[in-house]
């Protein structure tokens, strides 16, 4: 099976989104060949007109294909731009192309602010969609018919896919690989790129630990998802075991066998990830961050940070936060 993919770029596009997606499919081809599996991706960069296209970084990529309605790919991916309104004004052909090809491709995806192109073409009317958190309100205001969920990493609505900002495009591309060729190939690619295969949390929340994705056991995966959705609650092994109608001892053994870590360690790491995101993106007091990420005390969070990251929460905020919090 050959899956054709067109990554659509235009003046001012976000280079990381285009190259990130391209890297996912390129590495997928490497692993498909290594595993002796039939199938590959045929990926092309497309634009309103062929030629060198200047990105947001000042680096140009060459579009080898111009948009047309005759030679359609299996999957089209429209990347975002820093100045998305200007980009749409400069490239109205993309909106027209989306309108004319609606429903004729197996998948249409938009990364980051690229969702504005789909919304302008009417493809997102009545549908859930996500975009970069910084332009989520603008998307809601300009296109009230779109059900914007600003916290999701990516959303699939039938054949329409949208992702959150920038690196979330890699998450979406990995999900496409998993759908096309299975979890093993997608996990191979995630490991190569040193990224998470799947981030059940949202833009403002957290990402699951990569090693936790290796399990093929649907029961354990369900428990993992449940843990990630309820980290702020007082969870214990008996609650987790009960979901699978297992004894605590059997559950702990199965979880460790499938994931390589204990339920307790997985929960702690998930809480650290949640707290890390809050410290990066907000200015909540550290004690509030601890409570909202499930730690009983700030000292418990501090200890977990030291063990997982080698630094304290306050030092982490100083290095990676958008600004100093009220700590």
CSV table of C-alpha atoms in Angstrom, one decimal:
chain,number,residue,atom,x,y,z
A,1,UNK,CA,0.0,0.0,0.0
A,2,UNK,CA,1.4,3.4,-1.0
A,3,UNK,CA,-0.1,6.3,1.0
A,4,UNK,CA,0.3,9.6,-0.9
A,5,UNK,CA,0.7,12.6,1.3
A,6,UNK,CA,0.8,16.3,0.2
A,7,UNK,CA,2.2,18.7,2.8
A,8,UNK,CA,0.8,22.1,1.8
A,9,UNK,CA,3.0,25.1,2.3
A,10,UNK,CA,2.8,28.8,1.4
A,11,UNK,CA,4.7,32.1,2.1
A,12,UNK,CA,5.3,32.4,5.9
A,13,UNK,CA,4.5,28.8,6.8
A,14,UNK,CA,5.9,27.3,10.0
A,15,UNK,CA,8.9,25.4,8.9
A,16,UNK,CA,9.0,23.1,12.0
A,17,UNK,CA,5.5,21.9,11.2
A,18,UNK,CA,6.3,21.0,7.6
A,19,UNK,CA,9.7,19.4,8.4
A,20,UNK,CA,8.4,17.6,11.5
A,21,UNK,CA,5.6,15.9,9.5
A,22,UNK,CA,8.0,15.1,6.7
A,23,UNK,CA,10.4,13.5,9.2
A,24,UNK,CA,7.7,11.3,10.6
A,25,UNK,CA,6.7,9.9,7.2
A,26,UNK,CA,10.4,9.6,6.1
A,27,UNK,CA,11.3,7.6,9.2
A,28,UNK,CA,8.1,5.5,8.9
A,29,UNK,CA,9.4,4.4,5.4
A,30,UNK,CA,12.7,3.4,6.9
A,31,UNK,CA,11.0,1.2,9.6
A,32,UNK,CA,8.5,-0.3,7.2
A,33,UNK,CA,11.4,-1.4,5.0
A,34,UNK,CA,13.4,-2.6,8.0
A,35,UNK,CA,10.5,-4.7,9.2
A,36,UNK,CA,9.9,-6.1,5.8
A,37,UNK,CA,6.4,-4.7,5.6
A,38,UNK,CA,4.6,-3.9,2.4
A,39,UNK,CA,3.7,-0.2,2.2
A,40,UNK,CA,5.3,3.2,2.2
A,41,UNK,CA,4.6,6.9,2.1
A,42,UNK,CA,5.0,9.0,-1.0
A,43,UNK,CA,5.3,12.5,0.4
A,44,UNK,CA,5.4,15.7,-1.6
A,45,UNK,CA,5.5,19.4,-0.7
A,46,UNK,CA,2.8,21.3,-2.5
A,47,UNK,CA,1.9,25.0,-2.8
A,48,UNK,CA,-0.3,27.3,-4.8
A,49,UNK,CA,2.7,27.5,-7.2
A,50,UNK,CA,5.7,25.3,-7.5
A,51,UNK,CA,9.1,26.6,-6.5
A,52,UNK,CA,11.0,27.9,-3.4
A,53,UNK,CA,8.6,28.9,-0.6
A,54,UNK,CA,9.9,31.1,2.2
A,55,UNK,CA,9.1,30.0,5.7
A,56,UNK,CA,8.7,31.8,9.0
A,57,UNK,CA,12.4,31.1,9.8
A,58,UNK,CA,13.8,32.6,6.6
A,59,UNK,CA,14.6,29.1,5.3
A,60,UNK,CA,12.9,28.1,2.1
A,61,UNK,CA,11.5,24.7,1.1
A,62,UNK,CA,10.9,23.7,-2.5
A,63,UNK,CA,7.3,22.8,-3.5
A,64,UNK,CA,7.6,20.3,-6.2
A,65,UNK,CA,3.9,20.2,-6.8
A,66,UNK,CA,1.3,22.9,-7.4
A,67,UNK,CA,-2.2,22.6,-6.0
A,68,UNK,CA,-4.7,21.1,-8.5
A,69,UNK,CA,-8.0,19.2,-8.4
A,70,UNK,CA,-6.9,16.4,-10.7
A,71,UNK,CA,-4.0,14.7,-8.9
A,72,UNK,CA,-5.3,14.5,-5.3
A,73,UNK,CA,-3.3,12.7,-2.6
A,74,UNK,CA,-4.7,10.2,-0.1
A,75,UNK,CA,-3.9,12.7,2.7
A,76,UNK,CA,-3.4,16.5,2.6
A,77,UNK,CA,-1.8,18.3,5.5
A,78,UNK,CA,-2.0,22.1,5.6
A,79,UNK,CA,0.6,23.6,8.0
A,80,UNK,CA,0.1,26.8,10.0
A,81,UNK,CA,1.6,30.3,9.9
A,82,UNK,CA,2.6,32.9,12.5
A,83,UNK,CA,0.5,35.5,10.7
A,84,UNK,CA,-2.4,33.3,9.7
A,85,UNK,CA,-4.8,36.0,8.5
A,86,UNK,CA,-2.2,37.5,6.3
A,87,UNK,CA,-1.3,34.0,5.0
A,88,UNK,CA,-4.9,33.3,4.0
A,89,UNK,CA,-5.1,36.7,2.3
A,90,UNK,CA,-1.9,35.9,0.4
A,91,UNK,CA,-2.9,32.4,-0.6
A,92,UNK,CA,-6.7,32.3,-1.2
A,93,UNK,CA,-6.0,29.5,-3.6
A,94,UNK,CA,-5.6,27.1,-0.7
A,95,UNK,CA,-9.1,27.9,0.6
A,96,UNK,CA,-10.5,27.5,-2.9
A,97,UNK,CA,-8.6,24.2,-3.3
A,98,UNK,CA,-10.0,22.9,0.0
A,99,UNK,CA,-13.5,23.8,-1.0
A,100,UNK,CA,-13.3,22.1,-4.3
A,101,UNK,CA,-11.7,18.9,-3.0
A,102,UNK,CA,-13.9,18.5,0.1
A,103,UNK,CA,-14.8,14.8,0.6
A,104,UNK,CA,-12.6,13.6,-2.3
A,105,UNK,CA,-9.6,12.7,-0.2
A,106,UNK,CA,-9.3,10.0,2.5
A,107,UNK,CA,-8.0,12.5,5.0
A,108,UNK,CA,-7.6,16.3,5.2
A,109,UNK,CA,-5.5,17.6,8.1
A,110,UNK,CA,-4.6,21.0,9.4
A,111,UNK,CA,-1.7,21.7,11.8
A,112,UNK,CA,-1.7,24.5,14.2
A,113,UNK,CA,-3.3,27.7,12.7
A,114,UNK,CA,-3.7,25.8,9.5
A,115,UNK,CA,-7.2,25.1,10.8
A,116,UNK,CA,-8.1,28.6,9.7
A,117,UNK,CA,-7.9,27.4,6.0
A,118,UNK,CA,-10.3,24.6,6.7
A,119,UNK,CA,-12.6,26.9,8.6
A,120,UNK,CA,-12.6,29.5,5.8
A,121,UNK,CA,-13.6,26.7,3.4
A,122,UNK,CA,-16.5,25.6,5.6
A,123,UNK,CA,-15.0,22.2,6.4
A,124,UNK,CA,-15.1,22.7,10.1
A,125,UNK,CA,-18.7,23.9,10.4
A,126,UNK,CA,-20.4,22.0,13.2
A,127,UNK,CA,-17.3,20.0,13.9
A,128,UNK,CA,-14.9,19.9,16.8
A,129,UNK,CA,-11.4,21.2,16.0
A,130,UNK,CA,-8.3,22.4,17.7
A,131,UNK,CA,-5.5,24.9,16.9
A,132,UNK,CA,-2.7,26.6,18.6
A,133,UNK,CA,-3.8,27.9,22.0
A,134,UNK,CA,-2.8,31.4,21.1
A,135,UNK,CA,-5.2,31.7,18.2
A,136,UNK,CA,-8.0,29.5,19.6
A,137,UNK,CA,-10.2,32.5,20.7
A,138,UNK,CA,-9.7,34.1,17.3
A,139,UNK,CA,-10.8,30.9,15.6
A,140,UNK,CA,-14.0,30.9,17.7
A,141,UNK,CA,-14.8,34.5,17.1
A,142,UNK,CA,-14.2,34.4,13.3
A,143,UNK,CA,-15.9,31.0,12.7
A,144,UNK,CA,-18.6,30.6,15.4
A,145,UNK,CA,-19.8,27.4,13.7
A,146,UNK,CA,-16.6,25.6,14.7
A,147,UNK,CA,-16.6,23.8,18.0
A,148,UNK,CA,-13.1,24.8,19.1
A,149,UNK,CA,-11.5,22.7,21.8
A,150,UNK,CA,-8.3,24.6,22.7
A,151,UNK,CA,-6.8,22.0,25.0
A,152,UNK,CA,-6.6,18.9,22.7
A,153,UNK,CA,-3.4,17.9,21.1
A,154,UNK,CA,-5.2,16.8,18.0
A,155,UNK,CA,-8.8,16.0,17.0
A,156,UNK,CA,-10.2,13.6,14.4
A,157,UNK,CA,-13.7,14.3,13.1
A,158,UNK,CA,-14.3,11.7,10.4
A,159,UNK,CA,-11.8,12.4,7.6
A,160,UNK,CA,-10.9,15.8,9.1
A,161,UNK,CA,-7.9,16.1,11.4
A,162,UNK,CA,-6.7,19.2,13.3
A,163,UNK,CA,-3.8,19.6,15.7
A,164,UNK,CA,-2.6,22.1,18.3
A,165,UNK,CA,0.4,24.2,17.9
A,166,UNK,CA,3.7,23.4,16.2
A,167,UNK,CA,5.1,20.2,17.6
A,168,UNK,CA,1.6,18.8,18.0
A,169,UNK,CA,1.8,18.3,14.3
A,170,UNK,CA,4.2,15.5,15.0
A,171,UNK,CA,1.7,13.9,17.3
A,172,UNK,CA,-0.9,14.0,14.5
A,173,UNK,CA,1.5,12.6,11.9
A,174,UNK,CA,2.4,9.8,14.3
A,175,UNK,CA,-1.3,9.0,14.7
A,176,UNK,CA,-1.7,8.8,11.0
A,177,UNK,CA,1.2,6.3,10.8
A,178,UNK,CA,-0.4,4.3,13.6
A,179,UNK,CA,-3.7,4.2,11.7
A,180,UNK,CA,-2.0,3.2,8.4
A,181,UNK,CA,0.7,0.8,9.5
A,182,UNK,CA,0.1,0.0,13.2
A,183,UNK,CA,1.4,1.0,16.6
A,184,UNK,CA,4.8,-0.7,16.3
A,185,UNK,CA,5.9,1.3,13.3
A,186,UNK,CA,4.6,4.5,14.9
A,187,UNK,CA,6.4,3.8,18.2
A,188,UNK,CA,9.6,3.1,16.2
A,189,UNK,CA,9.3,6.6,14.7
A,190,UNK,CA,8.6,8.2,18.0
A,191,UNK,CA,11.6,6.6,19.6
A,192,UNK,CA,13.8,7.8,16.7
A,193,UNK,CA,12.5,11.4,17.0
A,194,UNK,CA,12.7,11.2,20.9
A,195,UNK,CA,9.0,12.3,21.2
A,196,UNK,CA,5.9,10.8,22.7
A,197,UNK,CA,3.9,8.5,20.6
A,198,UNK,CA,0.7,9.7,22.2
A,199,UNK,CA,-0.1,12.7,24.5
A,200,UNK,CA,-3.5,12.0,26.1
A,201,UNK,CA,-3.3,15.3,27.9
A,202,UNK,CA,-3.9,18.7,26.4
A,203,UNK,CA,-1.8,21.6,25.4
A,204,UNK,CA,-2.0,23.0,28.9
A,205,UNK,CA,-1.7,19.6,30.6
A,206,UNK,CA,0.9,16.9,30.1
A,207,UNK,CA,2.3,14.2,27.9
A,208,UNK,CA,2.5,10.5,28.8
A,209,UNK,CA,5.9,8.9,29.3
A,210,UNK,CA,7.1,7.3,26.1
A,211,UNK,CA,7.9,4.0,27.6
A,212,UNK,CA,4.3,3.7,28.8
A,213,UNK,CA,3.1,3.6,25.2
A,214,UNK,CA,4.8,0.3,24.4
A,215,UNK,CA,2.0,-1.9,25.9
A,216,UNK,CA,-0.3,-3.7,23.5
A,217,UNK,CA,-2.7,-4.7,26.4
A,218,UNK,CA,-5.9,-2.8,25.9
A,219,UNK,CA,-6.8,-3.2,29.6
A,220,UNK,CA,-3.5,-1.6,30.8
A,221,UNK,CA,-3.8,1.1,28.2
A,222,UNK,CA,-7.3,1.9,29.4
A,223,UNK,CA,-6.0,2.2,33.0
A,224,UNK,CA,-3.2,4.4,31.8
A,225,UNK,CA,-5.7,6.7,30.1
A,226,UNK,CA,-7.9,6.7,33.2
A,227,UNK,CA,-4.9,7.7,35.4
A,228,UNK,CA,-3.9,10.5,33.0
A,229,UNK,CA,-7.4,11.8,33.1
A,230,UNK,CA,-7.7,11.7,36.9
A,231,UNK,CA,-4.3,12.6,38.2
A,232,UNK,CA,-5.7,15.4,40.4
A,233,UNK,CA,-7.7,12.7,42.4
A,234,UNK,CA,-6.4,10.5,45.2
A,235,UNK,CA,-5.7,7.4,43.2
A,236,UNK,CA,-4.4,4.1,44.6
A,237,UNK,CA,-3.5,0.7,43.2
A,238,UNK,CA,-6.8,-0.8,44.4
A,239,UNK,CA,-8.8,1.7,42.3
A,240,UNK,CA,-6.7,0.8,39.2
A,241,UNK,CA,-7.0,-2.9,39.8
A,242,UNK,CA,-10.7,-2.7,40.3
A,243,UNK,CA,-11.1,-1.3,36.8
A,244,UNK,CA,-9.8,-4.6,35.4
A,245,UNK,CA,-11.4,-6.8,38.0
A,246,UNK,CA,-8.0,-7.9,39.2
A,247,UNK,CA,-6.4,-8.3,42.6
A,248,UNK,CA,-3.9,-5.5,43.4
A,249,UNK,CA,-1.0,-8.0,43.3
A,250,UNK,CA,-2.0,-9.4,39.9
A,251,UNK,CA,-2.6,-5.9,38.6
A,252,UNK,CA,0.8,-4.6,39.8
A,253,UNK,CA,2.5,-7.5,38.2
A,254,UNK,CA,0.7,-7.1,34.9
A,255,UNK,CA,1.3,-3.4,34.7
A,256,UNK,CA,5.0,-3.8,35.4
A,257,UNK,CA,5.3,-6.5,32.8
A,258,UNK,CA,3.5,-4.5,30.1
A,259,UNK,CA,5.1,-1.0,30.8
A,260,UNK,CA,8.4,-1.7,32.5
A,261,UNK,CA,7.3,0.5,35.4
A,262,UNK,CA,5.0,0.3,38.4
A,263,UNK,CA,1.6,2.0,38.6
A,264,UNK,CA,2.9,4.2,41.4
A,265,UNK,CA,5.8,5.4,39.3
A,266,UNK,CA,3.6,6.0,36.3
A,267,UNK,CA,1.2,8.1,38.3
A,268,UNK,CA,4.0,10.1,39.9
A,269,UNK,CA,5.6,10.8,36.5
A,270,UNK,CA,2.2,11.8,35.0
A,271,UNK,CA,1.8,14.3,37.9
A,272,UNK,CA,5.3,15.7,37.3
A,273,UNK,CA,4.4,16.1,33.6
A,274,UNK,CA,1.2,17.9,34.5
A,275,UNK,CA,2.9,20.2,37.0
A,276,UNK,CA,5.7,20.9,34.5
A,277,UNK,CA,3.2,22.2,31.9
A,278,UNK,CA,1.6,24.4,34.5
A,279,UNK,CA,4.9,25.8,35.5
A,280,UNK,CA,5.9,26.4,31.9
A,281,UNK,CA,2.7,28.1,30.7
A,282,UNK,CA,1.1,29.7,33.8
A,283,UNK,CA,1.8,31.8,36.9
A,284,UNK,CA,-0.2,29.8,39.5
A,285,UNK,CA,1.5,29.6,42.9
A,286,UNK,CA,3.6,26.5,43.3
A,287,UNK,CA,1.3,25.1,46.0
A,288,UNK,CA,-1.7,25.5,43.7
A,289,UNK,CA,0.2,23.7,40.9
A,290,UNK,CA,1.0,20.9,43.4
A,291,UNK,CA,-2.7,20.5,44.4
A,292,UNK,CA,-4.0,20.6,40.8
A,293,UNK,CA,-1.5,18.0,39.6
A,294,UNK,CA,-2.4,15.6,42.4
A,295,UNK,CA,0.4,16.1,44.9
A,296,UNK,CA,-0.8,16.2,48.5
A,297,UNK,CA,1.8,18.9,49.4
A,298,UNK,CA,4.3,21.1,47.7
A,299,UNK,CA,7.1,19.1,49.4
A,300,UNK,CA,5.8,15.9,47.7
A,301,UNK,CA,5.9,17.7,44.3
A,302,UNK,CA,9.4,19.1,45.1
A,303,UNK,CA,10.7,15.6,45.9
A,304,UNK,CA,9.1,14.1,42.7
A,305,UNK,CA,10.7,16.9,40.6
A,306,UNK,CA,14.1,16.3,42.1
A,307,UNK,CA,13.9,12.5,41.4
A,308,UNK,CA,12.5,12.9,37.9
A,309,UNK,CA,14.2,16.0,36.6
A,310,UNK,CA,17.0,16.7,39.0
A,311,UNK,CA,15.8,20.2,39.8
A,312,UNK,CA,13.1,21.8,42.0
A,313,UNK,CA,9.8,23.1,40.7
A,314,UNK,CA,10.9,26.7,41.3
A,315,UNK,CA,14.1,26.3,39.4
A,316,UNK,CA,12.2,24.6,36.6
A,317,UNK,CA,9.9,27.6,36.3
A,318,UNK,CA,12.8,30.0,36.4
A,319,UNK,CA,14.4,28.2,33.5
A,320,UNK,CA,11.5,27.3,31.3
A,321,UNK,CA,8.5,29.3,32.5
A,322,UNK,CA,7.0,32.2,30.6
A,323,UNK,CA,7.4,34.4,33.7
A,324,UNK,CA,7.9,34.2,37.4
A,325,UNK,CA,4.9,32.9,39.4
A,326,UNK,CA,3.5,34.1,42.7
A,327,UNK,CA,5.5,31.6,44.7
